[in-house]
Amino acid sequence: MDGENGTMVTHFVLLGLTARRELQLLLFPLFLLMYLLVLAGNLLILVTVAGNRHLYTLPMYFFLGNLSFIDICHATVTGPKMLWDLLAAEKTISFGGCMAQLFFLHLSACAEIFVLTVMAYDRYIAICRPLQYPNLMHHLRCAGLVGGLWVGATIHSLAQVGLVLRLPYCGPNIIDNFFCDVPPIIKLACTDSYQTGVLIVSNSGTISLTCFLALLGSYLAILVSIWGRGAAGRSKALSTCAAHWAVVVLFFGPCIFIYTRPATSFSLDKVVSLFYTLVTPVLNPVIYTLRNQEIQGSMWKLWRRGIFSWGE
């Protein structure tokens, strides 16, 4: 695209993870397997929670089911397109398709940040205020929290797309990444995008850091609360929180790295982006089911019920 003639950009070219064709063909089966694992693992948790009335009514598992749904959405926003581009000769995406991908990427990412924060709040109430837990975390309130997080995520995502669309694009159209995201797109604007970059960092960075600090505060309060308990009580409380904290670190680390600094051309950004868009959704089901006997037991019952129903 020639910036001098004022031509509006109609599509973008994605450079992908690597320009080496042999490496692209090598990465395709690996990432295809990872994407299928995302779908299988998170669908299994989603079906297990939805199919067990006891689990569905427990706030911890209700939020876990929502997290699995968000992980499926998050990986699907970028995964299929990335897989297609690993095989395609031309890696292009229309301007409208790019904006749609950006919107749904930030919608799912922000929803995940919020649901992880809500899950930390749930653990704080359960451990630090157990007598008030049934009144504070009843099912109607949990449903309201989930509805609220989707509203908040939608507002955030609309704000991000709005900031991108306010800039003119009439020059270069090459995105040095495997999906459309705000930092590499605004670098292509044919005007000074510094102010917009600051607003974007303020928006995404504030959400990421604020929620991370809220999570950190919740777990510090939990640690203080269980300090005086017996070894058995401490072990049970820490075991309950360990899986959630592992997911928080895996997801928030890359998000804070990407969205709390001005846009750069670090090649490391691609690896970090891959981590929170595909690797973390693969690990979440493993982390949450590895030491959770209640989930494992429910999965086994669901499996046996499915086998016997199929046999009939």
PDB file of C-alpha atoms in Angstrom:
ATOM      1  CA  MET A   1       0.000   0.000   0.000  1.00  0.00           C
ATOM      2  CA  ASP A   2       1.281   3.454  -0.901  1.00  0.00           C
ATOM      3  CA  GLY A   3       0.865   5.957   1.920  1.00  0.00           C
ATOM      4  CA  GLU A   4       1.318   8.981  -0.364  1.00  0.00           C
ATOM      5  CA  ASN A   5      -1.820   8.429  -2.426  1.00  0.00           C
ATOM      6  CA  GLY A   6      -4.049   8.100   0.669  1.00  0.00           C
ATOM      7  CA  THR A   7      -5.201   4.609  -0.243  1.00  0.00           C
ATOM      8  CA  MET A   8      -7.028   2.943   2.641  1.00  0.00           C
ATOM      9  CA  VAL A   9      -5.612  -0.379   3.791  1.00  0.00           C
ATOM     10  CA  THR A  10      -8.062  -3.161   2.880  1.00  0.00           C
ATOM     11  CA  HIS A  11      -6.083  -6.103   4.257  1.00  0.00           C
ATOM     12  CA  PHE A  12      -3.080  -6.966   6.375  1.00  0.00           C
ATOM     13  CA  VAL A  13      -0.269  -9.447   5.795  1.00  0.00           C
ATOM     14  CA  LEU A  14       0.690 -11.576   8.799  1.00  0.00           C
ATOM     15  CA  LEU A  15       4.338 -12.579   8.965  1.00  0.00           C
ATOM     16  CA  GLY A  16       3.504 -15.441  11.328  1.00  0.00           C
ATOM     17  CA  LEU A  17       5.837 -17.118  13.780  1.00  0.00           C
ATOM     18  CA  THR A  18       8.617 -17.789  11.288  1.00  0.00           C
ATOM     19  CA  ALA A  19       9.427 -17.263   7.603  1.00  0.00           C
ATOM     20  CA  ARG A  20      11.125 -20.657   7.253  1.00  0.00           C
ATOM     21  CA  ARG A  21       8.816 -22.967   5.310  1.00  0.00           C
ATOM     22  CA  GLU A  22      10.259 -26.208   6.705  1.00  0.00           C
ATOM     23  CA  LEU A  23       9.791 -24.915  10.270  1.00  0.00           C
ATOM     24  CA  GLN A  24       6.190 -23.921   9.504  1.00  0.00           C
ATOM     25  CA  LEU A  25       5.417 -27.454   8.315  1.00  0.00           C
ATOM     26  CA  LEU A  26       7.103 -28.841  11.416  1.00  0.00           C
ATOM     27  CA  LEU A  27       5.115 -26.584  13.756  1.00  0.00           C
ATOM     28  CA  PHE A  28       1.725 -27.333  12.148  1.00  0.00           C
ATOM     29  CA  PRO A  29       1.135 -30.823  13.659  1.00  0.00           C
ATOM     30  CA  LEU A  30       2.432 -29.630  17.056  1.00  0.00           C
ATOM     31  CA  PHE A  31       0.081 -26.645  17.229  1.00  0.00           C
ATOM     32  CA  LEU A  32      -2.803 -28.657  15.773  1.00  0.00           C
ATOM     33  CA  LEU A  33      -2.345 -31.184  18.589  1.00  0.00           C
ATOM     34  CA  MET A  34      -2.206 -28.381  21.158  1.00  0.00           C
ATOM     35  CA  TYR A  35      -5.395 -26.788  19.808  1.00  0.00           C
ATOM     36  CA  LEU A  36      -7.214 -30.129  19.868  1.00  0.00           C
ATOM     37  CA  LEU A  37      -6.027 -30.629  23.457  1.00  0.00           C
ATOM     38  CA  VAL A  38      -7.427 -27.204  24.350  1.00  0.00           C
ATOM     39  CA  LEU A  39     -10.810 -28.207  22.939  1.00  0.00           C
ATOM     40  CA  ALA A  40     -10.802 -31.703  24.468  1.00  0.00           C
ATOM     41  CA  GLY A  41      -9.538 -30.739  27.932  1.00  0.00           C
ATOM     42  CA  ASN A  42     -11.733 -27.697  28.427  1.00  0.00           C
ATOM     43  CA  LEU A  43     -14.812 -29.337  26.914  1.00  0.00           C
ATOM     44  CA  LEU A  44     -14.320 -32.237  29.321  1.00  0.00           C
ATOM     45  CA  ILE A  45     -14.299 -29.885  32.307  1.00  0.00           C
ATOM     46  CA  LEU A  46     -17.245 -27.924  30.906  1.00  0.00           C
ATOM     47  CA  VAL A  47     -19.343 -31.064  30.361  1.00  0.00           C
ATOM     48  CA  THR A  48     -18.318 -32.495  33.744  1.00  0.00           C
ATOM     49  CA  VAL A  49     -19.386 -29.364  35.630  1.00  0.00           C
ATOM     50  CA  ALA A  50     -22.571 -28.862  33.607  1.00  0.00           C
ATOM     51  CA  GLY A  51     -23.500 -32.549  33.872  1.00  0.00           C
ATOM     52  CA  ASN A  52     -23.081 -32.757  37.650  1.00  0.00           C
ATOM     53  CA  ARG A  53     -25.708 -30.767  39.529  1.00  0.00           C
ATOM     54  CA  HIS A  54     -23.667 -30.847  42.732  1.00  0.00           C
ATOM     55  CA  LEU A  55     -20.587 -29.344  41.050  1.00  0.00           C
ATOM     56  CA  TYR A  56     -22.635 -26.819  39.086  1.00  0.00           C
ATOM     57  CA  THR A  57     -24.110 -25.346  42.268  1.00  0.00           C
ATOM     58  CA  LEU A  58     -20.676 -24.947  43.906  1.00  0.00           C
ATOM     59  CA  PRO A  59     -19.213 -21.493  43.077  1.00  0.00           C
ATOM     60  CA  MET A  60     -15.654 -22.785  42.606  1.00  0.00           C
ATOM     61  CA  TYR A  61     -16.697 -25.257  39.910  1.00  0.00           C
ATOM     62  CA  PHE A  62     -19.254 -22.898  38.389  1.00  0.00           C
ATOM     63  CA  PHE A  63     -16.433 -20.392  37.789  1.00  0.00           C
ATOM     64  CA  LEU A  64     -14.143 -23.187  36.617  1.00  0.00           C
ATOM     65  CA  GLY A  65     -16.697 -24.155  33.963  1.00  0.00           C
ATOM     66  CA  ASN A  66     -16.814 -20.532  32.797  1.00  0.00           C
ATOM     67  CA  LEU A  67     -13.013 -20.409  32.700  1.00  0.00           C
ATOM     68  CA  SER A  68     -12.966 -23.496  30.465  1.00  0.00           C
ATOM     69  CA  PHE A  69     -15.501 -21.905  28.114  1.00  0.00           C
ATOM     70  CA  ILE A  70     -13.397 -18.726  27.950  1.00  0.00           C
ATOM     71  CA  ASP A  71     -10.233 -20.758  27.256  1.00  0.00           C
ATOM     72  CA  ILE A  72     -11.945 -22.452  24.307  1.00  0.00           C
ATOM     73  CA  CYS A  73     -13.008 -19.055  22.935  1.00  0.00           C
ATOM     74  CA  HIS A  74      -9.585 -17.533  23.547  1.00  0.00           C
ATOM     75  CA  ALA A  75      -7.688 -20.281  21.724  1.00  0.00           C
ATOM     76  CA  THR A  76     -10.235 -20.368  18.858  1.00  0.00           C
ATOM     77  CA  VAL A  77      -9.858 -16.644  18.136  1.00  0.00           C
ATOM     78  CA  THR A  78      -6.252 -17.131  16.990  1.00  0.00           C
ATOM     79  CA  GLY A  79      -5.656 -20.906  16.718  1.00  0.00           C
ATOM     80  CA  PRO A  80      -7.464 -21.872  13.474  1.00  0.00           C
ATOM     81  CA  LYS A  81      -6.129 -18.845  11.594  1.00  0.00           C
ATOM     82  CA  MET A  82      -2.588 -19.551  12.787  1.00  0.00           C
ATOM     83  CA  LEU A  83      -2.874 -23.192  11.696  1.00  0.00           C
ATOM     84  CA  TRP A  84      -4.213 -22.182   8.284  1.00  0.00           C
ATOM     85  CA  ASP A  85      -1.385 -19.684   7.789  1.00  0.00           C
ATOM     86  CA  LEU A  86       1.257 -22.297   8.621  1.00  0.00           C
ATOM     87  CA  LEU A  87       0.163 -24.121   5.450  1.00  0.00           C
ATOM     88  CA  ALA A  88      -0.892 -21.157   3.295  1.00  0.00           C
ATOM     89  CA  ALA A  89       1.413 -19.436   0.840  1.00  0.00           C
ATOM     90  CA  GLU A  90      -0.167 -16.024   1.471  1.00  0.00           C
ATOM     91  CA  LYS A  91      -0.915 -15.077   5.066  1.00  0.00           C
ATOM     92  CA  THR A  92      -3.470 -12.279   4.697  1.00  0.00           C
ATOM     93  CA  ILE A  93      -6.472 -11.103   6.675  1.00  0.00           C
ATOM     94  CA  SER A  94      -9.038  -8.493   5.666  1.00  0.00           C
ATOM     95  CA  PHE A  95      -9.223  -5.215   7.569  1.00  0.00           C
ATOM     96  CA  GLY A  96     -12.663  -6.153   8.926  1.00  0.00           C
ATOM     97  CA  GLY A  97     -11.503  -9.655   9.832  1.00  0.00           C
ATOM     98  CA  CYS A  98      -8.511  -8.178  11.626  1.00  0.00           C
ATOM     99  CA  MET A  99     -10.717  -5.844  13.688  1.00  0.00           C
ATOM    100  CA  ALA A 100     -13.066  -8.742  14.510  1.00  0.00           C
ATOM    101  CA  GLN A 101     -10.141 -10.898  15.651  1.00  0.00           C
ATOM    102  CA  LEU A 102      -8.818  -8.042  17.768  1.00  0.00           C
ATOM    103  CA  PHE A 103     -12.242  -7.516  19.380  1.00  0.00           C
ATOM    104  CA  PHE A 104     -12.816 -11.168  20.287  1.00  0.00           C
ATOM    105  CA  LEU A 105      -9.198 -11.606  21.405  1.00  0.00           C
ATOM    106  CA  HIS A 106      -9.514  -8.806  23.946  1.00  0.00           C
ATOM    107  CA  LEU A 107     -13.021  -9.885  24.898  1.00  0.00           C
ATOM    108  CA  SER A 108     -11.896 -13.396  25.827  1.00  0.00           C
ATOM    109  CA  ALA A 109      -8.594 -12.264  27.392  1.00  0.00           C
ATOM    110  CA  CYS A 110     -10.272  -9.633  29.562  1.00  0.00           C
ATOM    111  CA  ALA A 111     -13.042 -12.077  30.519  1.00  0.00           C
ATOM    112  CA  GLU A 112     -10.346 -14.547  31.615  1.00  0.00           C
ATOM    113  CA  ILE A 113      -8.619 -11.889  33.720  1.00  0.00           C
ATOM    114  CA  PHE A 114     -11.916 -11.038  35.406  1.00  0.00           C
ATOM    115  CA  VAL A 115     -12.982 -14.649  36.008  1.00  0.00           C
ATOM    116  CA  LEU A 116      -9.589 -15.458  37.568  1.00  0.00           C
ATOM    117  CA  THR A 117     -10.046 -12.434  39.854  1.00  0.00           C
ATOM    118  CA  VAL A 118     -13.556 -13.564  40.798  1.00  0.00           C
ATOM    119  CA  MET A 119     -12.236 -17.068  41.514  1.00  0.00           C
ATOM    120  CA  ALA A 120      -9.636 -15.563  43.866  1.00  0.00           C
ATOM    121  CA  TYR A 121     -12.390 -13.609  45.627  1.00  0.00           C
ATOM    122  CA  ASP A 122     -14.379 -16.836  45.969  1.00  0.00           C
ATOM    123  CA  ARG A 123     -11.395 -18.596  47.596  1.00  0.00           C
ATOM    124  CA  TYR A 124     -10.850 -15.619  49.918  1.00  0.00           C
ATOM    125  CA  ILE A 125     -14.457 -15.723  51.135  1.00  0.00           C
ATOM    126  CA  ALA A 126     -14.406 -19.533  51.477  1.00  0.00           C
ATOM    127  CA  ILE A 127     -11.217 -19.588  53.564  1.00  0.00           C
ATOM    128  CA  CYS A 128     -11.290 -16.281  55.458  1.00  0.00           C
ATOM    129  CA  ARG A 129     -15.055 -15.892  56.019  1.00  0.00           C
ATOM    130  CA  PRO A 130     -16.418 -19.452  55.898  1.00  0.00           C
ATOM    131  CA  LEU A 131     -19.531 -18.763  58.012  1.00  0.00           C
ATOM    132  CA  GLN A 132     -20.668 -16.022  55.623  1.00  0.00           C
ATOM    133  CA  TYR A 133     -19.772 -17.970  52.489  1.00  0.00           C
ATOM    134  CA  PRO A 134     -23.263 -19.414  51.754  1.00  0.00           C
ATOM    135  CA  ASN A 135     -24.846 -15.939  51.945  1.00  0.00           C
ATOM    136  CA  LEU A 136     -22.103 -14.108  50.043  1.00  0.00           C
ATOM    137  CA  MET A 137     -21.540 -16.629  47.259  1.00  0.00           C
ATOM    138  CA  HIS A 138     -24.983 -18.005  46.467  1.00  0.00           C
ATOM    139  CA  HIS A 139     -25.698 -19.097  42.897  1.00  0.00           C
ATOM    140  CA  LEU A 140     -27.596 -15.947  41.892  1.00  0.00           C
ATOM    141  CA  ARG A 141     -24.691 -13.745  42.950  1.00  0.00           C
ATOM    142  CA  CYS A 142     -22.218 -15.984  41.107  1.00  0.00           C
ATOM    143  CA  ALA A 143     -24.311 -15.709  37.939  1.00  0.00           C
ATOM    144  CA  GLY A 144     -24.391 -11.935  38.401  1.00  0.00           C
ATOM    145  CA  LEU A 145     -20.599 -11.815  38.748  1.00  0.00           C
ATOM    146  CA  VAL A 146     -20.182 -13.823  35.533  1.00  0.00           C
ATOM    147  CA  GLY A 147     -22.637 -11.557  33.709  1.00  0.00           C
ATOM    148  CA  GLY A 148     -20.814  -8.499  35.031  1.00  0.00           C
ATOM    149  CA  LEU A 149     -17.411  -9.736  33.907  1.00  0.00           C
ATOM    150  CA  TRP A 150     -18.682 -10.260  30.359  1.00  0.00           C
ATOM    151  CA  VAL A 151     -20.131  -6.723  30.327  1.00  0.00           C
ATOM    152  CA  GLY A 152     -16.821  -5.322  31.577  1.00  0.00           C
ATOM    153  CA  ALA A 153     -14.840  -7.342  29.050  1.00  0.00           C
ATOM    154  CA  THR A 154     -17.099  -6.122  26.213  1.00  0.00           C
ATOM    155  CA  ILE A 155     -16.615  -2.480  27.223  1.00  0.00           C
ATOM    156  CA  HIS A 156     -12.848  -2.969  27.366  1.00  0.00           C
ATOM    157  CA  SER A 157     -12.758  -4.678  23.974  1.00  0.00           C
ATOM    158  CA  LEU A 158     -14.911  -1.994  22.324  1.00  0.00           C
ATOM    159  CA  ALA A 159     -12.587   0.659  23.759  1.00  0.00           C
ATOM    160  CA  GLN A 160      -9.529  -1.115  22.303  1.00  0.00           C
ATOM    161  CA  VAL A 161     -11.082  -1.447  18.842  1.00  0.00           C
ATOM    162  CA  GLY A 162     -12.264   2.160  19.008  1.00  0.00           C
ATOM    163  CA  LEU A 163      -8.738   3.390  19.744  1.00  0.00           C
ATOM    164  CA  VAL A 164      -7.380   1.392  16.795  1.00  0.00           C
ATOM    165  CA  LEU A 165     -10.076   2.575  14.364  1.00  0.00           C
ATOM    166  CA  ARG A 166      -9.554   6.248  15.174  1.00  0.00           C
ATOM    167  CA  LEU A 167      -6.161   6.082  13.434  1.00  0.00           C
ATOM    168  CA  PRO A 168      -5.793   6.258   9.619  1.00  0.00           C
ATOM    169  CA  TYR A 169      -4.171   3.299   7.834  1.00  0.00           C
ATOM    170  CA  CYS A 170      -2.905   4.157   4.369  1.00  0.00           C
ATOM    171  CA  GLY A 171       0.641   2.871   4.289  1.00  0.00           C
ATOM    172  CA  PRO A 172       2.362  -0.380   5.310  1.00  0.00           C
ATOM    173  CA  ASN A 173       0.099  -3.333   5.987  1.00  0.00           C
ATOM    174  CA  ILE A 174       2.525  -5.974   7.291  1.00  0.00           C
ATOM    175  CA  ILE A 175       1.919  -7.218  10.853  1.00  0.00           C
ATOM    176  CA  ASP A 176       4.914  -8.881  12.460  1.00  0.00           C
ATOM    177  CA  ASN A 177       2.857 -11.457  14.354  1.00  0.00           C
ATOM    178  CA  PHE A 178       0.592 -14.449  13.768  1.00  0.00           C
ATOM    179  CA  PHE A 179      -2.628 -12.630  14.726  1.00  0.00           C
ATOM    180  CA  CYS A 180      -4.053  -9.113  14.881  1.00  0.00           C
ATOM    181  CA  ASP A 181      -3.369  -7.289  18.118  1.00  0.00           C
ATOM    182  CA  VAL A 182      -3.320  -3.653  19.118  1.00  0.00           C
ATOM    183  CA  PRO A 183       0.438  -2.966  19.551  1.00  0.00           C
ATOM    184  CA  PRO A 184       1.578  -4.151  16.077  1.00  0.00           C
ATOM    185  CA  ILE A 185      -1.461  -2.624  14.322  1.00  0.00           C
ATOM    186  CA  ILE A 186      -1.104   0.925  15.642  1.00  0.00           C
ATOM    187  CA  LYS A 187       2.534   0.898  14.518  1.00  0.00           C
ATOM    188  CA  LEU A 188       1.175   0.775  10.936  1.00  0.00           C
ATOM    189  CA  ALA A 189      -0.899   3.956  11.255  1.00  0.00           C
ATOM    190  CA  CYS A 190       0.135   6.741   8.875  1.00  0.00           C
ATOM    191  CA  THR A 191       0.128   9.273  11.697  1.00  0.00           C
ATOM    192  CA  ASP A 192       1.738   9.655  15.106  1.00  0.00           C
ATOM    193  CA  SER A 193       0.266   6.905  17.289  1.00  0.00           C
ATOM    194  CA  TYR A 194       2.140   7.710  20.514  1.00  0.00           C
ATOM    195  CA  GLN A 195      -0.887   9.177  22.290  1.00  0.00           C
ATOM    196  CA  THR A 196      -3.072   6.243  21.263  1.00  0.00           C
ATOM    197  CA  GLY A 197      -0.380   3.837  22.431  1.00  0.00           C
ATOM    198  CA  VAL A 198      -0.345   5.497  25.843  1.00  0.00           C
ATOM    199  CA  LEU A 199      -4.151   5.216  26.096  1.00  0.00           C
ATOM    200  CA  ILE A 200      -4.020   1.544  25.096  1.00  0.00           C
ATOM    201  CA  VAL A 201      -1.280   0.765  27.615  1.00  0.00           C
ATOM    202  CA  SER A 202      -3.263   2.655  30.249  1.00  0.00           C
ATOM    203  CA  ASN A 203      -6.414   0.662  29.440  1.00  0.00           C
ATOM    204  CA  SER A 204      -5.024  -2.855  29.175  1.00  0.00           C
ATOM    205  CA  GLY A 205      -2.168  -2.317  31.594  1.00  0.00           C
ATOM    206  CA  THR A 206      -4.401  -0.873  34.299  1.00  0.00           C
ATOM    207  CA  ILE A 207      -6.828  -3.791  34.073  1.00  0.00           C
ATOM    208  CA  SER A 208      -4.028  -6.388  34.140  1.00  0.00           C
ATOM    209  CA  LEU A 209      -2.093  -4.781  36.992  1.00  0.00           C
ATOM    210  CA  THR A 210      -5.162  -3.899  39.079  1.00  0.00           C
ATOM    211  CA  CYS A 211      -6.590  -7.401  38.861  1.00  0.00           C
ATOM    212  CA  PHE A 212      -3.178  -8.946  39.522  1.00  0.00           C
ATOM    213  CA  LEU A 213      -2.725  -6.797  42.643  1.00  0.00           C
ATOM    214  CA  ALA A 214      -6.252  -7.723  43.768  1.00  0.00           C
ATOM    215  CA  LEU A 215      -5.356 -11.386  43.309  1.00  0.00           C
ATOM    216  CA  LEU A 216      -2.106 -10.903  45.199  1.00  0.00           C
ATOM    217  CA  GLY A 217      -3.963  -9.166  48.020  1.00  0.00           C
ATOM    218  CA  SER A 218      -6.505 -11.987  48.218  1.00  0.00           C
ATOM    219  CA  TYR A 219      -3.828 -14.628  48.540  1.00  0.00           C
ATOM    220  CA  LEU A 220      -1.829 -12.629  51.064  1.00  0.00           C
ATOM    221  CA  ALA A 221      -5.000 -12.358  53.158  1.00  0.00           C
ATOM    222  CA  ILE A 222      -5.518 -16.115  52.802  1.00  0.00           C
ATOM    223  CA  LEU A 223      -1.937 -16.823  53.909  1.00  0.00           C
ATOM    224  CA  VAL A 224      -2.345 -14.594  56.960  1.00  0.00           C
ATOM    225  CA  SER A 225      -5.661 -16.256  57.777  1.00  0.00           C
ATOM    226  CA  ILE A 226      -4.319 -19.831  57.646  1.00  0.00           C
ATOM    227  CA  TRP A 227      -1.031 -19.031  59.394  1.00  0.00           C
ATOM    228  CA  GLY A 228      -2.380 -19.911  62.816  1.00  0.00           C
ATOM    229  CA  ARG A 229      -4.212 -23.058  61.736  1.00  0.00           C
ATOM    230  CA  GLY A 230      -2.974 -26.593  62.135  1.00  0.00           C
ATOM    231  CA  ALA A 231      -0.831 -28.292  59.517  1.00  0.00           C
ATOM    232  CA  ALA A 232      -3.820 -30.168  58.074  1.00  0.00           C
ATOM    233  CA  GLY A 233      -5.864 -26.964  57.694  1.00  0.00           C
ATOM    234  CA  ARG A 234      -2.970 -25.095  56.073  1.00  0.00           C
ATOM    235  CA  SER A 235      -2.309 -27.948  53.678  1.00  0.00           C
ATOM    236  CA  LYS A 236      -5.938 -28.145  52.568  1.00  0.00           C
ATOM    237  CA  ALA A 237      -6.239 -24.374  52.060  1.00  0.00           C
ATOM    238  CA  LEU A 238      -2.953 -24.135  50.163  1.00  0.00           C
ATOM    239  CA  SER A 239      -3.855 -27.125  47.995  1.00  0.00           C
ATOM    240  CA  THR A 240      -7.143 -25.439  47.072  1.00  0.00           C
ATOM    241  CA  CYS A 241      -5.389 -22.225  46.052  1.00  0.00           C
ATOM    242  CA  ALA A 242      -2.255 -23.668  44.423  1.00  0.00           C
ATOM    243  CA  ALA A 243      -3.902 -24.619  41.132  1.00  0.00           C
ATOM    244  CA  HIS A 244      -5.554 -21.229  40.776  1.00  0.00           C
ATOM    245  CA  TRP A 245      -2.349 -19.354  41.559  1.00  0.00           C
ATOM    246  CA  ALA A 246      -0.434 -21.386  38.967  1.00  0.00           C
ATOM    247  CA  VAL A 247      -2.995 -20.438  36.298  1.00  0.00           C
ATOM    248  CA  VAL A 248      -2.848 -16.784  37.388  1.00  0.00           C
ATOM    249  CA  VAL A 249       0.938 -16.632  36.997  1.00  0.00           C
ATOM    250  CA  LEU A 250       0.858 -18.419  33.624  1.00  0.00           C
ATOM    251  CA  PHE A 251      -1.782 -16.058  32.221  1.00  0.00           C
ATOM    252  CA  PHE A 252      -1.026 -12.715  33.859  1.00  0.00           C
ATOM    253  CA  GLY A 253       2.738 -12.863  33.299  1.00  0.00           C
ATOM    254  CA  PRO A 254       2.533 -12.729  29.475  1.00  0.00           C
ATOM    255  CA  CYS A 255      -0.372 -10.236  29.529  1.00  0.00           C
ATOM    256  CA  ILE A 256       1.515  -7.810  31.753  1.00  0.00           C
ATOM    257  CA  PHE A 257       4.636  -8.212  29.599  1.00  0.00           C
ATOM    258  CA  ILE A 258       2.733  -7.433  26.372  1.00  0.00           C
ATOM    259  CA  TYR A 259       0.305  -4.726  27.481  1.00  0.00           C
ATOM    260  CA  THR A 260       2.095  -2.662  30.126  1.00  0.00           C
ATOM    261  CA  ARG A 261       4.767  -1.184  27.873  1.00  0.00           C
ATOM    262  CA  PRO A 262       4.787   0.761  24.595  1.00  0.00           C
ATOM    263  CA  ALA A 263       4.693  -1.171  21.299  1.00  0.00           C
ATOM    264  CA  THR A 264       8.073  -2.587  20.284  1.00  0.00           C
ATOM    265  CA  SER A 265       9.395  -4.990  17.673  1.00  0.00           C
ATOM    266  CA  PHE A 266      10.692  -7.651  20.069  1.00  0.00           C
ATOM    267  CA  SER A 267      10.589 -11.074  18.429  1.00  0.00           C
ATOM    268  CA  LEU A 268      10.072 -12.366  21.966  1.00  0.00           C
ATOM    269  CA  ASP A 269       6.560 -10.876  21.822  1.00  0.00           C
ATOM    270  CA  LYS A 270       5.493 -13.647  19.426  1.00  0.00           C
ATOM    271  CA  VAL A 271       6.578 -16.377  21.832  1.00  0.00           C
ATOM    272  CA  VAL A 272       4.894 -14.632  24.766  1.00  0.00           C
ATOM    273  CA  SER A 273       1.699 -14.141  22.738  1.00  0.00           C
ATOM    274  CA  LEU A 274       1.711 -17.809  21.759  1.00  0.00           C
ATOM    275  CA  PHE A 275       2.056 -18.739  25.408  1.00  0.00           C
ATOM    276  CA  TYR A 276      -1.066 -16.946  26.646  1.00  0.00           C
ATOM    277  CA  THR A 277      -3.210 -17.651  23.568  1.00  0.00           C
ATOM    278  CA  LEU A 278      -2.516 -21.383  23.212  1.00  0.00           C
ATOM    279  CA  VAL A 279      -0.157 -22.855  25.809  1.00  0.00           C
ATOM    280  CA  THR A 280      -2.016 -21.616  28.912  1.00  0.00           C
ATOM    281  CA  PRO A 281      -5.434 -22.898  27.695  1.00  0.00           C
ATOM    282  CA  VAL A 282      -3.780 -26.315  27.218  1.00  0.00           C
ATOM    283  CA  LEU A 283      -2.328 -26.326  30.737  1.00  0.00           C
ATOM    284  CA  ASN A 284      -5.386 -25.028  32.607  1.00  0.00           C
ATOM    285  CA  PRO A 285      -7.398 -28.302  32.470  1.00  0.00           C
ATOM    286  CA  VAL A 286      -4.310 -30.276  33.502  1.00  0.00           C
ATOM    287  CA  ILE A 287      -3.561 -27.976  36.441  1.00  0.00           C
ATOM    288  CA  TYR A 288      -7.136 -27.978  37.722  1.00  0.00           C
ATOM    289  CA  THR A 289      -7.740 -31.715  37.397  1.00  0.00           C
ATOM    290  CA  LEU A 290      -4.341 -33.086  38.390  1.00  0.00           C
ATOM    291  CA  ARG A 291      -4.897 -32.807  42.162  1.00  0.00           C
ATOM    292  CA  ASN A 292      -8.661 -32.280  42.278  1.00  0.00           C
ATOM    293  CA  GLN A 293     -10.194 -35.599  43.298  1.00  0.00           C
ATOM    294  CA  GLU A 294     -13.752 -34.260  43.099  1.00  0.00           C
ATOM    295  CA  ILE A 295     -13.358 -33.315  39.445  1.00  0.00           C
ATOM    296  CA  GLN A 296     -11.601 -36.598  38.672  1.00  0.00           C
ATOM    297  CA  GLY A 297     -14.364 -38.576  40.383  1.00  0.00           C
ATOM    298  CA  SER A 298     -17.082 -36.704  38.489  1.00  0.00           C
ATOM    299  CA  MET A 299     -15.270 -37.256  35.189  1.00  0.00           C
ATOM    300  CA  TRP A 300     -15.040 -40.977  35.914  1.00  0.00           C
ATOM    301  CA  LYS A 301     -18.759 -41.161  36.769  1.00  0.00           C
ATOM    302  CA  LEU A 302     -19.607 -39.252  33.592  1.00  0.00           C
ATOM    303  CA  TRP A 303     -17.392 -41.599  31.576  1.00  0.00           C
ATOM    304  CA  ARG A 304     -19.000 -44.720  33.062  1.00  0.00           C
ATOM    305  CA  ARG A 305     -22.488 -43.290  32.573  1.00  0.00           C
ATOM    306  CA  GLY A 306     -21.628 -42.559  28.929  1.00  0.00           C
ATOM    307  CA  ILE A 307     -20.304 -46.066  28.337  1.00  0.00           C
ATOM    308  CA  PHE A 308     -23.335 -47.738  29.878  1.00  0.00           C
ATOM    309  CA  SER A 309     -25.773 -45.459  28.053  1.00  0.00           C
ATOM    310  CA  TRP A 310     -23.992 -46.191  24.776  1.00  0.00           C
ATOM    311  CA  GLY A 311     -24.144 -49.915  25.541  1.00  0.00           C
ATOM    312  CA  GLU A 312     -27.901 -49.738  25.952  1.00  0.00           C
TER     313      GLU A 312
END
